[in-house]
Tab-separated table of C-alpha atoms in Angstrom:
chain	number	residue	atom	x	y	z
A	1	MET	CA	22.196	41.452	-24.239
A	2	SER	CA	21.963	37.669	-24.363
A	3	THR	CA	24.127	35.452	-22.289
A	4	SER	CA	24.925	31.839	-22.984
A	5	PRO	CA	23.777	29.300	-20.383
A	6	PRO	CA	26.477	28.278	-17.949
A	7	ASN	CA	28.266	25.043	-18.635
A	8	PRO	CA	27.221	22.201	-16.338
A	9	SER	CA	29.700	20.956	-13.810
A	10	PRO	CA	31.638	17.775	-14.643
A	11	GLU	CA	29.742	15.889	-11.928
A	12	LEU	CA	26.351	16.914	-13.369
A	13	ALA	CA	27.461	16.060	-16.892
A	14	ALA	CA	28.566	12.618	-15.732
A	15	ILE	CA	25.156	12.026	-14.167
A	16	VAL	CA	23.303	13.130	-17.302
A	17	ARG	CA	25.373	10.795	-19.495
A	18	GLN	CA	24.385	7.817	-17.353
A	19	LEU	CA	20.631	8.462	-17.338
A	20	PRO	CA	18.551	5.912	-19.265
A	21	ASP	CA	16.839	6.841	-22.491
A	22	ALA	CA	13.280	8.072	-21.948
A	23	HIS	CA	12.075	6.224	-25.057
A	24	GLU	CA	13.416	2.854	-23.963
A	25	GLY	CA	11.797	0.451	-21.539
A	26	THR	CA	13.328	-0.767	-18.349
A	27	ALA	CA	14.066	-4.288	-17.269
A	28	GLU	CA	12.421	-3.751	-13.904
A	29	SER	CA	8.878	-4.204	-15.190
A	30	PHE	CA	7.621	-5.588	-11.891
A	31	ASP	CA	9.167	-2.926	-9.697
A	32	ILE	CA	6.933	-1.583	-6.925
A	33	LYS	CA	7.255	1.809	-8.650
A	34	GLY	CA	6.754	0.354	-12.107
A	35	GLY	CA	3.224	1.710	-12.404
A	36	GLU	CA	4.188	5.250	-11.522
A	37	GLY	CA	5.722	6.199	-14.854
A	38	TYR	CA	9.091	7.144	-16.262
A	39	SER	CA	9.604	10.288	-14.179
A	40	GLU	CA	9.741	8.352	-10.883
A	41	LYS	CA	12.220	5.871	-12.350
A	42	LEU	CA	14.309	8.770	-13.622
A	43	VAL	CA	14.380	10.300	-10.154
A	44	ASP	CA	15.544	6.969	-8.714
A	45	SER	CA	18.324	6.802	-11.307
A	46	ILE	CA	19.419	10.354	-10.554
A	47	GLU	CA	19.484	9.585	-6.822
A	48	MET	CA	21.605	6.453	-7.226
A	49	ILE	CA	24.004	7.964	-9.735
A	50	GLY	CA	24.280	11.146	-7.688
A	51	GLU	CA	25.070	9.127	-4.577
A	52	GLU	CA	27.746	7.255	-6.498
A	53	THR	CA	29.271	10.523	-7.661
A	54	ALA	CA	29.188	12.025	-4.159
A	55	ALA	CA	30.836	8.899	-2.762
A	56	GLY	CA	33.613	9.091	-5.355
A	57	MET	CA	32.723	5.721	-6.877
A	58	PRO	CA	33.895	5.003	-10.442
A	59	VAL	CA	31.454	5.825	-13.233
A	60	PRO	CA	30.171	2.640	-14.956
A	61	ALA	CA	31.041	2.293	-18.607
A	62	ALA	CA	27.579	1.197	-19.776
A	63	HIS	CA	25.016	3.904	-20.495
A	64	GLY	CA	22.093	3.999	-18.056
A	65	GLN	CA	23.645	1.541	-15.640
A	66	VAL	CA	24.310	1.831	-11.925
A	67	THR	CA	26.866	-0.152	-9.993
A	68	ALA	CA	25.664	-3.250	-8.155
A	69	GLY	CA	26.643	-1.847	-4.779
A	70	MET	CA	24.542	1.271	-5.207
A	71	ARG	CA	21.587	-0.783	-6.457
A	72	TYR	CA	21.871	-2.936	-3.340
A	73	LEU	CA	21.824	0.129	-1.092
A	74	HIS	CA	18.875	1.551	-3.025
A	75	CYS	CA	16.926	-1.715	-2.591
A	76	SER	CA	17.683	-1.666	1.127
A	77	ARG	CA	16.384	1.882	1.410
A	78	THR	CA	13.255	1.003	-0.570
A	79	ILE	CA	12.552	-1.917	1.768
A	80	HIS	CA	12.770	0.449	4.727
A	81	GLU	CA	10.314	2.805	3.011
A	82	LEU	CA	7.899	-0.056	2.303
A	83	VAL	CA	7.949	-1.208	5.920
A	84	THR	CA	7.316	2.379	7.025
A	85	ASP	CA	4.385	2.645	4.585
A	86	ARG	CA	2.931	-0.598	5.969
A	87	ASN	CA	3.094	0.618	9.557
A	88	ARG	CA	1.729	4.027	8.601
A	89	ALA	CA	-1.234	2.526	6.721
A	90	VAL	CA	-2.286	0.270	9.598
A	91	GLY	CA	-1.764	3.049	12.143
A	92	LEU	CA	-3.813	5.431	9.994
A	93	PHE	CA	-6.730	3.008	9.846
A	94	LEU	CA	-6.691	2.350	13.582
A	95	GLY	CA	-6.399	6.060	14.330
A	96	VAL	CA	-9.260	7.019	12.011
A	97	ALA	CA	-11.426	4.177	13.336
A	98	SER	CA	-10.857	5.265	16.937
A	99	LEU	CA	-11.569	8.902	16.103
A	100	VAL	CA	-14.796	8.413	14.124
A	101	VAL	CA	-16.259	5.840	16.534
A	102	THR	CA	-15.568	8.196	19.446
A	103	ALA	CA	-17.125	11.090	17.536
A	104	SER	CA	-20.210	9.001	16.690
A	105	SER	CA	-20.585	7.980	20.333
A	106	ALA	CA	-20.382	11.623	21.391
A	107	LEU	CA	-22.984	12.577	18.768
A	108	VAL	CA	-25.404	9.877	19.941
A	109	ASN	CA	-25.189	11.199	23.512
A	110	ALA	CA	-25.399	14.867	22.496
A	111	SER	CA	-28.128	17.031	24.002
A	112	PRO	CA	-30.665	18.772	21.729
A	113	PRO	CA	-29.391	22.199	20.622
A	114	ARG	CA	-31.105	25.429	21.554
A	115	GLY	CA	-31.667	26.443	17.953
A	116	ASP	CA	-32.896	24.537	14.917
A	117	LEU	CA	-30.391	22.618	12.773
A	118	ILE	CA	-30.680	22.151	9.023
A	119	ILE	CA	-30.648	18.408	9.612
A	120	PRO	CA	-32.451	17.425	12.814
A	121	LEU	CA	-30.184	16.077	15.504
A	122	VAL	CA	-32.331	12.958	15.796
A	123	GLU	CA	-31.644	12.059	12.164
A	124	MET	CA	-27.902	12.593	12.554
A	125	GLN	CA	-27.904	10.429	15.667
A	126	ARG	CA	-29.822	7.759	13.792
A	127	TRP	CA	-27.443	7.608	10.828
A	128	CYS	CA	-24.071	8.375	12.409
A	129	PHE	CA	-23.142	4.768	13.222
A	130	PRO	CA	-24.211	3.277	9.835
A	131	VAL	CA	-22.245	5.960	7.995
A	132	THR	CA	-19.260	5.448	10.297
A	133	PHE	CA	-19.143	1.675	9.840
A	134	GLY	CA	-19.705	1.948	6.091
A	135	ALA	CA	-16.865	4.438	5.707
A	136	LEU	CA	-14.543	2.257	7.803
A	137	THR	CA	-15.383	-0.758	5.639
A	138	VAL	CA	-14.353	1.132	2.508
A	139	LEU	CA	-11.209	2.419	4.237
A	140	ALA	CA	-10.288	-1.134	5.291
A	141	LEU	CA	-10.567	-2.227	1.654
A	142	PHE	CA	-8.151	0.489	0.508
A	143	VAL	CA	-5.709	-0.276	3.330
A	144	ALA	CA	-5.846	-3.977	2.411
A	145	PHE	CA	-4.898	-3.129	-1.182
A	146	LEU	CA	-2.059	-0.938	0.102
A	147	LEU	CA	-0.740	-3.783	2.259
A	148	ILE	CA	-0.860	-6.126	-0.734
A	149	ARG	CA	1.105	-3.664	-2.846
A	150	THR	CA	3.613	-3.181	-0.046
A	151	ARG	CA	4.117	-6.928	0.413
A	152	VAL	CA	4.619	-7.473	-3.314
A	153	GLY	CA	7.110	-4.618	-3.483
A	154	LEU	CA	9.052	-5.999	-0.536
A	155	ILE	CA	9.350	-9.434	-2.147
A	156	TYR	CA	10.649	-7.936	-5.401
A	157	GLU	CA	13.139	-5.696	-3.648
A	158	VAL	CA	14.503	-8.649	-1.675
A	159	ALA	CA	14.647	-10.678	-4.897
A	160	LYS	CA	16.715	-7.896	-6.489
A	161	MET	CA	19.117	-7.922	-3.543
A	162	ASN	CA	19.472	-11.702	-3.807
A	163	ALA	CA	20.150	-11.397	-7.533
A	164	LEU	CA	22.867	-8.823	-6.883
A	165	LEU	CA	24.433	-11.195	-4.346
A	166	GLY	CA	24.222	-14.145	-6.711
A	167	LEU	CA	21.631	-15.945	-4.557
A	168	PRO	CA	18.369	-17.545	-5.742
A	169	VAL	CA	15.727	-14.855	-6.190
A	170	GLY	CA	12.921	-16.992	-4.799
A	171	ARG	CA	14.257	-17.278	-1.250
A	172	VAL	CA	11.525	-15.039	0.234
A	173	GLN	CA	8.550	-16.804	1.793
A	174	ARG	CA	5.460	-15.237	0.229
A	175	ILE	CA	2.820	-16.132	2.813
A	176	ALA	CA	3.987	-16.695	6.383
A	177	PRO	CA	1.146	-16.879	8.957
A	178	LEU	CA	3.438	-15.655	11.754
A	179	SER	CA	4.963	-12.763	9.800
A	180	ILE	CA	4.222	-9.137	10.679
A	181	PHE	CA	2.713	-8.564	7.231
A	182	PHE	CA	0.248	-11.443	7.627
A	183	ILE	CA	-0.709	-10.393	11.155
A	184	MET	CA	-1.331	-6.784	10.085
A	185	GLN	CA	-3.331	-7.970	7.078
A	186	SER	CA	-5.389	-10.145	9.451
A	187	ILE	CA	-6.024	-7.148	11.718
A	188	ILE	CA	-7.272	-5.032	8.814
A	189	SER	CA	-9.357	-7.912	7.427
A	190	LEU	CA	-11.004	-8.605	10.795
A	191	ALA	CA	-11.607	-4.903	11.433
A	192	GLY	CA	-13.051	-4.453	7.937
A	193	GLY	CA	-15.249	-7.506	8.411
A	194	ALA	CA	-16.510	-6.258	11.777
A	195	CYS	CA	-17.319	-2.816	10.363
A	196	GLY	CA	-18.997	-4.358	7.315
A	197	GLY	CA	-21.064	-6.668	9.507
A	198	LEU	CA	-22.216	-3.814	11.741
A	199	PHE	CA	-23.003	-1.689	8.677
A	200	SER	CA	-25.149	-4.438	7.161
A	201	LEU	CA	-26.804	-5.028	10.544
A	202	HIS	CA	-27.917	-1.404	10.732
A	203	LEU	CA	-29.305	-1.555	7.196
A	204	MET	CA	-31.214	-4.768	7.912
A	205	TYR	CA	-33.052	-3.078	10.754
A	206	LEU	CA	-34.416	-0.602	8.208
A	207	LEU	CA	-36.229	-3.401	6.390
A	208	THR	CA	-39.891	-4.072	7.036
A	209	PRO	CA	-40.317	-6.581	8.491
A	210	VAL	CA	-36.938	-7.053	10.129
A	211	PRO	CA	-35.442	-10.391	8.958
A	212	GLU	CA	-35.296	-13.248	11.399
A	213	HIS	CA	-31.937	-13.945	13.014
A	214	VAL	CA	-30.752	-10.509	11.896
A	215	ALA	CA	-27.699	-10.689	14.166
A	216	ALA	CA	-26.614	-13.939	12.527
A	217	TRP	CA	-26.950	-12.414	9.062
A	218	GLY	CA	-24.855	-9.435	10.121
A	219	ALA	CA	-22.176	-11.711	11.561
A	220	LEU	CA	-22.188	-13.789	8.375
A	221	THR	CA	-21.687	-10.646	6.291
A	222	GLY	CA	-18.708	-9.656	8.423
A	223	VAL	CA	-17.147	-13.115	8.117
A	224	ILE	CA	-17.563	-13.033	4.324
A	225	ILE	CA	-15.841	-9.632	4.080
A	226	ALA	CA	-12.948	-10.706	6.349
A	227	VAL	CA	-12.426	-13.976	4.465
A	228	PHE	CA	-12.595	-12.144	1.130
A	229	LEU	CA	-9.856	-9.705	2.163
A	230	MET	CA	-7.607	-12.531	3.385
A	231	ILE	CA	-8.138	-14.598	0.228
A	232	LEU	CA	-7.481	-11.506	-1.865
A	233	TYR	CA	-4.179	-10.993	-0.048
A	234	VAL	CA	-3.025	-14.607	-0.417
A	235	VAL	CA	-4.052	-15.021	-4.065
A	236	THR	CA	-2.727	-11.649	-5.233
A	237	VAL	CA	0.643	-12.004	-3.508
A	238	ASN	CA	1.155	-15.567	-4.758
A	239	HIS	CA	0.138	-14.676	-8.318
A	240	THR	CA	2.062	-11.419	-8.594
A	241	THR	CA	5.247	-12.838	-7.070
A	242	SER	CA	5.227	-16.168	-8.912
A	243	ASP	CA	8.560	-17.867	-9.592
A	244	LYS	CA	8.284	-17.057	-13.293
A	245	ARG	CA	7.971	-13.338	-12.637
A	246	LEU	CA	10.654	-13.308	-9.981
A	247	GLN	CA	13.079	-14.905	-12.443
A	248	GLU	CA	12.793	-11.734	-14.552
A	249	VAL	CA	14.424	-9.814	-11.727
A	250	GLY	CA	17.583	-11.890	-11.887
A	251	LYS	CA	18.075	-11.422	-15.621
């Protein structure tokens, strides 16, 4: 015995009628979630429209549109999420760095075991610090990219809020040396440079003969990595959030 599917509630039907067409593009091509596909954008639309319905706000006449007030609240919530992601990324790097350096120090000072190990303890003690510093260098690179993405997303979300308020979209300072974003990026860049320099220093000692002024070469490698990460941050943020691209947000 077949039964017909239940009819959707009027609130659900109103939400479905307002959802954008899956085959049409969106105007927010430079959104921080723009690279994540249509499904994420659809979820954002459902959240905003559902919040409007729950708040008893009037349904907009245009298909696939959300009221300006709800868009403003959604941008504010996204900014809070981006700031949380920034703090979590930096905290994760510092926590992992502290943990693996402590573990490597404990391994170096470990006593020989009673039984035989598959890999001799001496070899693990020899390679633990190079592997640790190399892994932290790679992790610093990924965290630097995450901070860049977070900064770009924050600028676009603020530009959207300014557009909704009728203010110029380019009122956000992209690179501010005293801002929290710049300071955290500097911390990750310096930490990544230090880990990269120590990693290269360990590898140089494996060469025969050991290069002259090996400490200076290791320090130079660390400085190059730190400067590269800072330049990458400045250039990427300035290019991605150019005035021409920000103007698209206000249209």
